[in-house]
Tab-separated table of C-alpha atoms in Angstrom:
chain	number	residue	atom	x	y	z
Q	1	UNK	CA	84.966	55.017	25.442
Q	2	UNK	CA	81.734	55.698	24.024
Q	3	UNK	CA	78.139	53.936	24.957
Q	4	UNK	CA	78.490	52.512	21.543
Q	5	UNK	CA	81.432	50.786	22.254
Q	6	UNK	CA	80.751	49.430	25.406
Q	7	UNK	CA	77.354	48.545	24.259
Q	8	UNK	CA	79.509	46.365	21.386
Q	9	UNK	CA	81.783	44.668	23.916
Q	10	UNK	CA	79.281	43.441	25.905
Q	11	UNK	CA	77.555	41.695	23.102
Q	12	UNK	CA	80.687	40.317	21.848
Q	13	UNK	CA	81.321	38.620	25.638
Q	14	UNK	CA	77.912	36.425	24.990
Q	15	UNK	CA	79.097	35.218	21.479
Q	16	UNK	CA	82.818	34.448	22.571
Q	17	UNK	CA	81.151	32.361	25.036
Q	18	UNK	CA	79.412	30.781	23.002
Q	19	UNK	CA	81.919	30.232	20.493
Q	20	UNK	CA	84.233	28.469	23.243
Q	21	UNK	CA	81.068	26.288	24.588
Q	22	UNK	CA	80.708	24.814	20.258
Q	23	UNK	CA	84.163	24.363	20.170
Q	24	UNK	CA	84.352	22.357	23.057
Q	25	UNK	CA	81.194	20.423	22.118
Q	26	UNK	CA	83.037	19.991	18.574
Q	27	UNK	CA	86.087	18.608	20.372
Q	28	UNK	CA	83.896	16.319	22.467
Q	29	UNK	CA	82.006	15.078	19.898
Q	30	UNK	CA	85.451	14.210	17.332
Q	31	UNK	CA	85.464	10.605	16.239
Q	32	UNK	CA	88.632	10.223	18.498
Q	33	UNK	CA	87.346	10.868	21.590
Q	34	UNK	CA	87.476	7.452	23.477
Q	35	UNK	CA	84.148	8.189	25.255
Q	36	UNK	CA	82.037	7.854	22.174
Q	37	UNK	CA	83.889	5.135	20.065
Q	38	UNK	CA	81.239	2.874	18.982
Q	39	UNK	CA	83.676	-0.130	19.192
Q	40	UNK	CA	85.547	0.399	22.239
Q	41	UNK	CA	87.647	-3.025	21.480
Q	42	UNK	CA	88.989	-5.669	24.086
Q	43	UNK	CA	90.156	-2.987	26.411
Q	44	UNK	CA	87.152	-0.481	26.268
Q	45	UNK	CA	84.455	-4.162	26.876
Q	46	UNK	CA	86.609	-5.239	29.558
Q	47	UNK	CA	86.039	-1.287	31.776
Q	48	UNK	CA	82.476	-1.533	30.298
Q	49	UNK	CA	82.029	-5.151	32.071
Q	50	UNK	CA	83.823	-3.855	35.163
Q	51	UNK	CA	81.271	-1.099	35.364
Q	52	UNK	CA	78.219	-3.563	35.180
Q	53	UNK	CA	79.452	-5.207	37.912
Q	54	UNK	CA	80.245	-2.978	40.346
Q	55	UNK	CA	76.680	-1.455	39.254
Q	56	UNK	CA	74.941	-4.705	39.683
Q	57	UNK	CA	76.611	-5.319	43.042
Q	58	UNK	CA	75.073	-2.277	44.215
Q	59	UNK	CA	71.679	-3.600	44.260
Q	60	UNK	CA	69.232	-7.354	44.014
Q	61	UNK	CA	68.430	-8.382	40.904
Q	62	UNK	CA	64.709	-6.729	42.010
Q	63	UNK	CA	64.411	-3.502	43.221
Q	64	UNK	CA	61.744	-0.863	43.614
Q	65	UNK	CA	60.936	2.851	44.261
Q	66	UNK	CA	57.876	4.281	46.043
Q	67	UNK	CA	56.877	7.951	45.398
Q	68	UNK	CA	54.842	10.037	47.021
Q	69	UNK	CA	52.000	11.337	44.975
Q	70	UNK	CA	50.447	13.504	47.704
Q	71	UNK	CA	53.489	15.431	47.851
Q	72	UNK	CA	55.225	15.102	45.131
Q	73	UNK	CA	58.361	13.776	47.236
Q	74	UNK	CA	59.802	10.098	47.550
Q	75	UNK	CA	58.081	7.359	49.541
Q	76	UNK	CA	61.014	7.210	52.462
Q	77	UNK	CA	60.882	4.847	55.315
Q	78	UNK	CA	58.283	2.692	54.390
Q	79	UNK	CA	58.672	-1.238	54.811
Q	80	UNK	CA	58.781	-3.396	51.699
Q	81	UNK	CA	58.290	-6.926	51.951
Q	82	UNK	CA	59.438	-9.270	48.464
Q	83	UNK	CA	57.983	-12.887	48.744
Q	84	UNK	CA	58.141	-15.468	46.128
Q	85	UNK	CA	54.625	-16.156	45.524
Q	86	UNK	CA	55.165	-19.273	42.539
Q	87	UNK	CA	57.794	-21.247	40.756
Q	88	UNK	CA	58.006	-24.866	40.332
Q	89	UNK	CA	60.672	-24.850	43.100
Q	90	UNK	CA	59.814	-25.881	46.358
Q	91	UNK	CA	60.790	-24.168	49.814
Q	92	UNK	CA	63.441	-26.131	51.355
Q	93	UNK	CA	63.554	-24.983	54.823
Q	94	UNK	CA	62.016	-26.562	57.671
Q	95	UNK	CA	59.379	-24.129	58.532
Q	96	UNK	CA	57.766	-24.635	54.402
Q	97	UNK	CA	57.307	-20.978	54.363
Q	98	UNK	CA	58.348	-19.138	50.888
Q	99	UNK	CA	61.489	-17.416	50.891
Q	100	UNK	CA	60.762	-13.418	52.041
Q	101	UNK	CA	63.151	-10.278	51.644
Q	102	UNK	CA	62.309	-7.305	53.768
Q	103	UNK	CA	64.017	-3.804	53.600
Q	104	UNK	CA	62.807	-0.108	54.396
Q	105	UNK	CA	62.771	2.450	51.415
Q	106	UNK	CA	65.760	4.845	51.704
Q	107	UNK	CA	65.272	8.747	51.649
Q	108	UNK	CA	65.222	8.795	48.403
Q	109	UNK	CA	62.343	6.017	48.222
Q	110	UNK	CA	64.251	3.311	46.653
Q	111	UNK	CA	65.062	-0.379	47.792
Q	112	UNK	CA	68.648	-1.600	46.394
Q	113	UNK	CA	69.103	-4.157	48.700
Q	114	UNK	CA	66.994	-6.617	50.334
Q	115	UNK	CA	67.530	-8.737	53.669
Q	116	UNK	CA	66.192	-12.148	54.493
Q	117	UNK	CA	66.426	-14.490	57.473
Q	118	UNK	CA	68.729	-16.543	56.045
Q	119	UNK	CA	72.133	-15.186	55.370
Q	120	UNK	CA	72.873	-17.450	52.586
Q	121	UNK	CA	69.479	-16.469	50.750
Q	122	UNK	CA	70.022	-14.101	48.556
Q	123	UNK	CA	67.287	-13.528	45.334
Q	124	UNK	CA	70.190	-14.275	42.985
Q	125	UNK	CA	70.334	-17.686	44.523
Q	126	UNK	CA	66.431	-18.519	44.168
Q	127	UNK	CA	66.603	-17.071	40.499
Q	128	UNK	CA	69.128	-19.138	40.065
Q	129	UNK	CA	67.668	-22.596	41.728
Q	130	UNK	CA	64.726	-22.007	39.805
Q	131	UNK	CA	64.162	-24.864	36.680
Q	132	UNK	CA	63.412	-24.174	33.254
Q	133	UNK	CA	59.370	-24.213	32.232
Q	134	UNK	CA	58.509	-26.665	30.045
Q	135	UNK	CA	59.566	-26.690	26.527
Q	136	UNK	CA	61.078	-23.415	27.252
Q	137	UNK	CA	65.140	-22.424	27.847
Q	138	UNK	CA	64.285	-20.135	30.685
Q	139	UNK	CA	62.616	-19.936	33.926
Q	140	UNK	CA	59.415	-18.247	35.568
Q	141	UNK	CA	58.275	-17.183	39.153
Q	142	UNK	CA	55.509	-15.119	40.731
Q	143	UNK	CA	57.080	-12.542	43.166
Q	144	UNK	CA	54.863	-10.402	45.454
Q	145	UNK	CA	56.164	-6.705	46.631
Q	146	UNK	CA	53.957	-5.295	49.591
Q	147	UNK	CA	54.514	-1.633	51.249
Q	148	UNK	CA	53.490	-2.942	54.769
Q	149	UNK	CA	51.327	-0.143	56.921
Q	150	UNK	CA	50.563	2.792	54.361
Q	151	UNK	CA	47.561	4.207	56.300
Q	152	UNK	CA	50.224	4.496	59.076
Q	153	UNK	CA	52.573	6.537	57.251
Q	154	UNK	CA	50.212	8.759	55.641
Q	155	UNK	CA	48.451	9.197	59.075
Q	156	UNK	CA	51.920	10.680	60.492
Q	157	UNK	CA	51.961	12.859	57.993
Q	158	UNK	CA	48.440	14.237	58.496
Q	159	UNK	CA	46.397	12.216	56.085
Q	160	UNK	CA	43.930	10.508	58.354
Q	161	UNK	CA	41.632	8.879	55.660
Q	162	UNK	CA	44.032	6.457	53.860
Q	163	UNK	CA	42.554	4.069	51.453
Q	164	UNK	CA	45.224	1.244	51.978
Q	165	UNK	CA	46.004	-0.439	55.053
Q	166	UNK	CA	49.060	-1.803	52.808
Q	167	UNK	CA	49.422	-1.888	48.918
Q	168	UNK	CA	50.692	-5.260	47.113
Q	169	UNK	CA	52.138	-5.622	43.871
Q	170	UNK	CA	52.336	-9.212	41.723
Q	171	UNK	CA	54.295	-9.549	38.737
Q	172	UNK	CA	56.196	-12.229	37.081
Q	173	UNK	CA	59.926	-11.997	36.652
Q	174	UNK	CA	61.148	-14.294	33.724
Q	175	UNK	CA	64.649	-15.850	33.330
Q	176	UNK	CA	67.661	-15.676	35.526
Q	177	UNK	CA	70.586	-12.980	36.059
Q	178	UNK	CA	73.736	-13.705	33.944
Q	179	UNK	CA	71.404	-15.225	31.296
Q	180	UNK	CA	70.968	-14.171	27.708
Q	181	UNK	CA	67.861	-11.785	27.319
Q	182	UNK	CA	68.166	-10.887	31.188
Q	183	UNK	CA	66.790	-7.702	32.477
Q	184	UNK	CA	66.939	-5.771	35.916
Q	185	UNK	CA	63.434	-5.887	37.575
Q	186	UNK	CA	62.635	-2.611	38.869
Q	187	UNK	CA	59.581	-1.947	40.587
Q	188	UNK	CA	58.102	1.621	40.638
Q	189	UNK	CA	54.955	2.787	42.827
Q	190	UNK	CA	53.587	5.769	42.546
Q	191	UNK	CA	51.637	5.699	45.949
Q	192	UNK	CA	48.484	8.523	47.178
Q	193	UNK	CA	46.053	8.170	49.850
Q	194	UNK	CA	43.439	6.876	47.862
Q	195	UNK	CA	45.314	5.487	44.655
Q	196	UNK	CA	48.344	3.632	43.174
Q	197	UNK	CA	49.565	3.318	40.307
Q	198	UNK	CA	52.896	0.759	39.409
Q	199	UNK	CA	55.058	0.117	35.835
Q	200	UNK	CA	57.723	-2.343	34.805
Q	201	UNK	CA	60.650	-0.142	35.302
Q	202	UNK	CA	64.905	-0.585	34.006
């Protein structure tokens, strides 16, 4: 066989590659493929809705996500605290005190799930309480989301000069889950020593 030829099979492996990889793009990409069908019908709405809800079961109707900006990795193991701040509803337990969700940021620097005092609170269950403003169809409330003893965590990992003792967050969440127009509330942070920066997430 001569270098010629071998030099000519070799470039044909590339393009046969390639030509497999379009095809199967082509054949993913066909009209009939179930995955892409624009109007899935009865059948295809009814997985779609099952896969909402298992999705939405995984986490609160508010979540967040602290990352690290000093080294570029995810805020893990830092306390969150989630208080309702406002609404027109009043607390009904005995102590008066708002109702307050805690949880600890997993490794990957997220907060799915929150946990209160109170078994049967739940955020879903406030959101839902909560009364219509006036001359409006849907409701409002003032949350606040504080990471609880920054300096602390940046001081075990070798930052001694920490701007914030802790770093709180207010922002308004608007309507209730289930509702027409409803929205996920995510809650990012992009946390450093000595700034902060946050976004309404999805």
């Amino acid at each position: 066989m001569s270098s010629s030829q071998i030099h000519l099979e070799i470039d044909e492996l590339p393009l046969a590659a390639a030509s497999k990889r379009l095809s199967q793009l082509q054949q993913y990409f066909q009209p009939d493929n179930p995955r892409l069908e624009t109007n899935p019908g009865e059948k295809g709405e009814k997985e779609l809705d099952i896969i909402r809800e298992r999705t939405m079961a995984d986490k609160d109707p508010i979540t967040c996500h602290v990352l690290n900006t000093y080294t570029g990795r995810p805020g893990a193991g830092i306390l969150c605290v989630l208080t309702l701040v406002s609404s027109e509803v009043r607390p009904t337990s005995t102590t008066n005190k708002q109702p307050m969700f805690t949880a600890t940021t997993d490794s990957d620097g997220r907060v799915k799930k929150w946990s209160s005092e109170s078994d049967s609170l739940s955020i879903s269950s406030i959101l839902t309480q909560l009364p219509n403003r006036a001359g409006s169809n849907t409701s409002r409330s003032t949350w606040s989301l504080r990471l609880c003893g920054v300096d602390e965590w940046y001081r075990e990992q070798g930052v001694e000069d920490c701007f914030w003792p802790e770093v709180e967050v207010r922002f308004a969440v608007d309507g209730r889950e289930n509702e027409e127009g409803w929205r996920h509330y995510h809650v990012p942070v992009l946390l450093g020593p000595w700034n902060y920066s946050t976004y309404r997430g999805s």
